[in-house]
Short mmCIF file of C-alpha atoms and ligand atoms in Angstrom, two decimals:
data_model
loop_
_atom_site.label_atom_id
_atom_site.label_comp_id
_atom_site.label_asym_id
_atom_site.label_seq_id
_atom_site.Cartn_x
_atom_site.Cartn_y
_atom_site.Cartn_z
CA MET A 27 18.73 -6.37 -5.17
CA SER A 28 16.63 -3.37 -4.20
CA SER A 29 14.73 -0.59 -5.88
CA LEU A 30 13.20 2.80 -5.18
CA ASP A 31 9.73 4.17 -5.84
CA GLY A 32 8.72 7.82 -5.78
CA SER A 33 8.44 7.85 -1.95
CA GLY A 34 12.11 6.97 -1.49
CA GLN A 35 11.08 3.61 -0.04
CA VAL A 36 13.53 0.82 -0.89
CA TRP A 37 11.50 -2.14 -2.20
CA ARG A 38 13.20 -5.51 -1.92
CA ALA A 39 11.28 -8.49 -3.24
CA ASP A 40 13.20 -10.90 -0.96
CA LEU A 41 12.36 -8.99 2.25
CA TYR A 42 8.77 -8.55 1.11
CA ALA A 43 8.34 -12.28 0.43
CA GLN A 44 9.86 -13.15 3.83
CA HIS A 45 8.15 -10.59 6.05
CA ALA A 46 5.05 -9.30 4.26
CA ARG A 47 3.51 -12.47 2.87
CA PHE A 48 0.39 -11.70 4.92
CA VAL A 49 -0.35 -8.66 2.72
CA PRO A 50 -1.63 -10.60 -0.33
CA GLU A 51 -2.93 -13.37 1.94
CA LEU A 52 -5.30 -10.85 3.54
CA GLY A 53 -6.45 -9.59 0.14
CA GLN A 54 -9.34 -12.01 -0.31
CA ALA A 55 -12.05 -9.54 0.77
CA VAL A 56 -11.05 -6.93 -1.79
CA LEU A 57 -10.71 -9.66 -4.43
CA ASP A 58 -14.26 -10.73 -3.61
CA LEU A 59 -15.39 -7.11 -3.99
CA LEU A 60 -13.68 -6.98 -7.40
CA ALA A 61 -15.38 -10.23 -8.49
CA PRO A 62 -13.40 -10.46 -11.75
CA ARG A 63 -15.13 -12.03 -14.72
CA ILE A 64 -13.49 -14.31 -17.21
CA ASP A 65 -13.77 -11.96 -20.19
CA GLU A 66 -12.52 -8.86 -18.36
CA ARG A 67 -9.35 -6.87 -18.79
CA ILE A 68 -8.07 -5.70 -15.41
CA LEU A 69 -5.27 -3.37 -14.31
CA ASP A 70 -3.56 -4.21 -10.99
CA LEU A 71 -2.23 -0.88 -9.72
CA GLY A 72 0.79 -1.38 -7.44
CA CYS A 73 0.99 -5.10 -8.23
CA GLY A 74 4.19 -5.65 -6.22
CA ASP A 75 5.51 -9.18 -6.63
CA GLY A 76 2.26 -10.23 -8.32
CA ARG A 77 0.70 -12.59 -5.77
CA LEU A 78 -2.80 -11.10 -6.17
CA THR A 79 -2.27 -10.34 -9.86
CA ALA A 80 -1.76 -14.08 -10.32
CA ALA A 81 -4.88 -14.80 -8.28
CA ILE A 82 -6.94 -12.54 -10.59
CA ALA A 83 -5.41 -14.16 -13.68
CA GLY A 84 -6.20 -17.56 -12.14
CA LEU A 85 -9.90 -16.59 -12.13
CA GLY A 86 -9.72 -16.21 -15.91
CA ALA A 87 -9.43 -12.44 -16.41
CA THR A 88 -6.67 -10.83 -18.47
CA VAL A 89 -4.51 -8.82 -16.06
CA VAL A 90 -1.82 -6.22 -16.52
CA GLY A 91 0.19 -5.26 -13.43
CA VAL A 92 1.96 -1.96 -12.90
CA ASP A 93 4.38 -1.02 -10.17
CA ALA A 94 7.11 1.58 -9.67
CA ALA A 95 9.66 -0.84 -8.24
CA PRO A 96 11.79 -2.85 -10.69
CA ASP A 97 12.72 -5.47 -8.07
CA MET A 98 9.07 -6.27 -7.39
CA LEU A 99 8.29 -6.31 -11.13
CA ALA A 100 11.09 -8.81 -11.69
CA ALA A 101 9.50 -11.11 -9.08
CA ALA A 102 6.10 -10.70 -10.78
CA ARG A 103 7.60 -11.54 -14.19
CA GLU A 104 9.01 -14.73 -12.71
CA ARG A 105 5.40 -15.78 -12.12
CA GLY A 106 4.79 -15.36 -15.86
CA LEU A 107 2.66 -12.22 -15.40
CA THR A 108 2.35 -9.29 -17.80
CA VAL A 109 3.63 -6.29 -15.88
CA GLN A 110 5.19 -2.95 -16.64
CA GLN A 111 6.86 -0.16 -14.74
CA ALA A 112 4.68 2.88 -14.15
CA ASP A 113 4.27 5.64 -11.60
CA GLY A 114 0.75 5.42 -10.15
CA HIS A 115 0.54 9.22 -10.35
CA ALA A 116 0.90 9.12 -14.15
CA LEU A 117 -0.79 5.98 -15.47
CA PRO A 118 -0.22 5.61 -19.23
CA PHE A 119 -3.56 3.97 -20.22
CA ASP A 120 -6.59 5.18 -22.07
CA GLY A 121 -10.05 3.61 -21.81
CA GLU A 122 -8.74 0.07 -22.05
CA PHE A 123 -9.70 -1.64 -18.78
CA ASP A 124 -12.96 -3.02 -17.37
CA ALA A 125 -11.63 -2.63 -13.84
CA VAL A 126 -8.70 -1.16 -11.94
CA PHE A 127 -7.78 -3.12 -8.81
CA SER A 128 -5.36 -2.15 -6.06
CA ASN A 129 -4.36 -3.72 -2.75
CA ALA A 130 -2.06 -2.14 -0.12
CA ALA A 131 -0.53 0.27 -2.62
CA LEU A 132 -2.56 3.51 -2.82
CA HIS A 133 -1.30 4.72 0.57
CA TRP A 134 2.20 5.02 -0.93
CA MET A 135 0.87 7.44 -3.57
CA THR A 136 0.69 10.81 -1.87
CA ARG A 137 -0.96 12.82 -4.70
CA PRO A 138 -4.37 11.11 -4.83
CA ASP A 139 -5.96 13.38 -7.43
CA GLU A 140 -3.31 12.45 -9.98
CA VAL A 141 -3.82 8.76 -9.19
CA ILE A 142 -7.63 8.93 -9.44
CA ALA A 143 -7.46 10.93 -12.68
CA GLY A 144 -5.16 8.26 -14.17
CA VAL A 145 -7.46 5.44 -13.03
CA HIS A 146 -10.45 7.25 -14.56
CA ARG A 147 -8.54 7.63 -17.84
CA ALA A 148 -7.54 3.95 -17.83
CA LEU A 149 -11.14 2.71 -17.45
CA ARG A 150 -13.85 2.37 -20.08
CA PRO A 151 -17.12 4.13 -19.15
CA GLY A 152 -18.87 1.90 -16.60
CA GLY A 153 -15.55 0.39 -15.51
CA ARG A 154 -14.89 -0.28 -11.81
CA PHE A 155 -12.23 1.01 -9.43
CA VAL A 156 -11.97 -1.50 -6.55
CA ALA A 157 -9.28 -1.11 -3.93
CA GLU A 158 -8.08 -1.51 -0.39
CA CYS A 159 -5.38 0.60 1.24
CA GLY A 160 -4.39 2.11 4.55
CA GLY A 161 -7.13 4.48 5.70
CA HIS A 162 -7.46 7.20 8.33
CA GLY A 163 -5.74 6.05 11.54
CA ASN A 164 -3.69 3.34 9.85
CA THR A 165 -0.46 2.48 11.68
CA ALA A 166 -1.20 5.38 14.05
CA ALA A 167 0.94 4.09 16.91
CA ILE A 168 3.78 3.17 14.55
CA ARG A 169 3.62 6.60 12.96
CA VAL A 170 3.66 8.42 16.31
CA ALA A 171 6.68 6.39 17.45
CA LEU A 172 8.52 7.08 14.18
CA HIS A 173 7.82 10.81 14.49
CA ALA A 174 8.88 10.85 18.15
CA VAL A 175 12.21 9.16 17.47
CA MET A 176 13.01 11.13 14.32
CA ARG A 177 12.09 14.48 15.91
CA GLN A 178 14.32 13.74 18.85
CA ARG A 179 17.25 12.87 16.57
CA ARG A 180 16.68 15.65 14.03
CA PRO A 181 14.99 18.55 15.81
CA TYR A 182 13.55 21.22 13.48
CA HIS A 183 13.51 18.87 10.46
CA PRO A 184 10.25 17.61 8.99
CA VAL A 185 9.86 13.85 9.28
CA ASN A 186 10.00 12.00 5.97
CA ASP A 187 6.58 10.36 6.35
CA PRO A 188 5.74 8.58 3.08
CA TRP A 189 2.08 7.67 3.65
CA TYR A 190 -1.35 9.01 2.71
CA TYR A 191 -4.14 7.39 4.74
CA PRO A 192 -7.38 9.03 3.64
CA HIS A 193 -10.59 9.27 5.62
CA PRO A 194 -13.54 7.76 3.69
CA ASP A 195 -15.11 11.23 3.35
CA ASP A 196 -11.93 12.56 1.77
CA TYR A 197 -11.56 9.71 -0.73
CA ALA A 198 -15.29 9.63 -1.61
CA ARG A 199 -15.22 13.35 -2.34
CA ARG A 200 -12.17 13.01 -4.57
CA LEU A 201 -13.66 10.04 -6.45
CA ALA A 202 -16.89 11.96 -7.10
CA ALA A 203 -14.96 15.03 -8.25
CA HIS A 204 -13.15 12.87 -10.82
CA GLY A 205 -16.32 11.32 -12.25
CA PHE A 206 -16.83 8.18 -10.17
CA GLU A 207 -20.00 6.98 -8.51
CA VAL A 208 -19.06 5.47 -5.15
CA ARG A 209 -20.79 2.13 -4.53
CA GLU A 210 -19.03 1.05 -1.34
CA MET A 211 -16.65 2.77 1.08
CA GLN A 212 -15.66 1.22 4.41
CA LEU A 213 -13.05 1.97 7.06
CA ILE A 214 -12.12 -1.30 8.77
CA PRO A 215 -9.80 -1.60 11.79
CA ARG A 216 -7.74 -4.75 11.24
CA PRO A 217 -4.96 -5.33 13.79
CA THR A 218 -2.64 -7.64 11.86
CA LEU A 219 -0.30 -10.24 13.29
CA LEU A 220 3.29 -9.71 12.18
CA PRO A 221 4.62 -13.26 12.13
CA THR A 222 8.25 -12.10 11.99
CA GLY A 223 7.90 -9.16 14.39
CA MET A 224 8.08 -5.39 14.41
CA ALA A 225 11.82 -4.89 13.84
CA VAL A 226 11.68 -6.58 10.43
CA TRP A 227 8.43 -4.79 9.58
CA LEU A 228 10.30 -1.52 10.13
CA GLU A 229 13.22 -2.83 8.08
CA THR A 230 10.90 -3.79 5.22
CA PHE A 231 8.78 -0.64 5.09
CA THR A 232 10.36 2.39 6.77
CA GLY A 233 13.70 2.82 5.02
CA SER A 234 12.70 6.23 3.70
CA VAL A 235 11.80 7.49 7.19
CA PHE A 236 15.22 6.64 8.61
CA ALA A 237 17.15 7.59 5.44
CA PRO A 238 18.07 11.14 6.65
CA LEU A 239 20.03 9.63 9.58
CA PRO A 240 23.67 8.59 9.23
CA PRO A 241 23.68 4.84 8.39
CA ALA A 242 25.36 3.97 11.69
CA GLU A 243 22.44 5.53 13.64
CA ARG A 244 19.55 3.85 11.81
CA LYS A 245 19.53 0.51 13.64
CA GLU A 246 19.56 2.26 17.01
CA ALA A 247 16.73 4.57 15.95
CA ALA A 248 14.66 1.59 14.75
CA ALA A 249 15.31 -0.16 18.07
CA ALA A 250 14.03 2.94 19.88
CA VAL A 251 10.83 2.80 17.82
CA VAL A 252 10.35 -0.90 18.64
CA ASP A 253 10.85 -0.08 22.31
CA LEU A 254 8.24 2.67 22.25
CA LEU A 255 5.75 0.42 20.48
CA ALA A 256 6.02 -2.61 22.73
CA PRO A 257 3.40 -1.52 25.31
CA ALA A 258 0.85 -0.83 22.58
CA LEU A 259 1.47 -3.42 19.86
CA ARG A 260 3.10 -6.44 21.54
CA ASP A 261 0.71 -8.78 23.31
CA THR A 262 1.21 -10.70 26.56
CA GLU A 263 2.57 -13.66 24.59
CA GLY A 264 5.20 -11.56 22.84
CA ARG A 265 3.40 -11.45 19.49
CA TRP A 266 3.52 -8.24 17.48
CA PHE A 267 0.56 -6.68 15.71
CA ALA A 268 0.47 -3.78 13.27
CA ASP A 269 -2.37 -1.34 13.96
CA TYR A 270 -3.76 -1.51 10.45
CA VAL A 271 -6.98 0.24 9.42
CA ARG A 272 -8.17 -0.60 5.90
CA LEU A 273 -10.06 1.69 3.55
CA ARG A 274 -11.94 -0.60 1.16
CA PHE A 275 -14.02 0.82 -1.66
CA SER A 276 -15.68 0.21 -4.97
CA ALA A 277 -16.57 2.94 -7.46
CA VAL A 278 -17.82 3.05 -11.03
CA ARG A 279 -16.62 5.37 -13.78
CA THR A 280 -19.63 7.34 -15.01
C1 LIG B 18 -0.24 -0.94 5.12
O1 LIG B 18 -0.49 -1.92 4.41
O2 LIG B 18 -1.12 -0.31 5.67
C2 LIG B 18 1.17 -0.49 5.28
C3 LIG B 18 2.20 -1.33 4.96
C4 LIG B 18 3.50 -0.90 5.10
C5 LIG B 18 3.75 0.36 5.57
C6 LIG B 18 2.71 1.20 5.89
C7 LIG B 18 1.42 0.78 5.75
#
């Protein structure tokens, strides 16, 4: 089963569980920054299959997860979590959360002011917005290779690039403009081992980039991207790394 979010990305819970397990596993630092308390009500924005949502619930807080992708929500429900479908650009909550948490999701939401306004609305005064996402320079090599291959195959067409990777200055300015006081804002290079390799990473996350190509051409195009990336992202032992750069921040609703 598969599902679509607003970016056109096909989200499949089975592929995600197989090839992107490291995403929630690397979420401990942002969980520590959240430091959920037992009596708190927390919104997990872009909860995916609910691995971190469950971790927050396990610490005693009451958690609601939202995600745009029905397939991921179904996987989260199987964990017994309370989740609902919502577009992160139009969150339907009003002053009801002590904290909004998000891991590896905000970079799929390309209209940040709508997202931040919805988070602000969802929080009580004094509530926290604590998140980690792709930041400026994230997947730079992967992005360049995708653009190179797609431009060669579809000259004069814009590339369907689904990501927003803000610089800390950009995101801090937007948070302040929406009524947040920024407490912490860090850009952290984090090359990340891809245990199952680059080809399946592309298969899991870049469907919307290749979607304009005829289906018969997509595998070949992805193979060309892998080829371009090998000198930069494959090490001497044949292991693949994604050139991740994390933006991690904490802000308080004033
Ligand atoms: C990220 O976590 O930075 C990411 C994951 C998949 C696609 C693009 C970026």
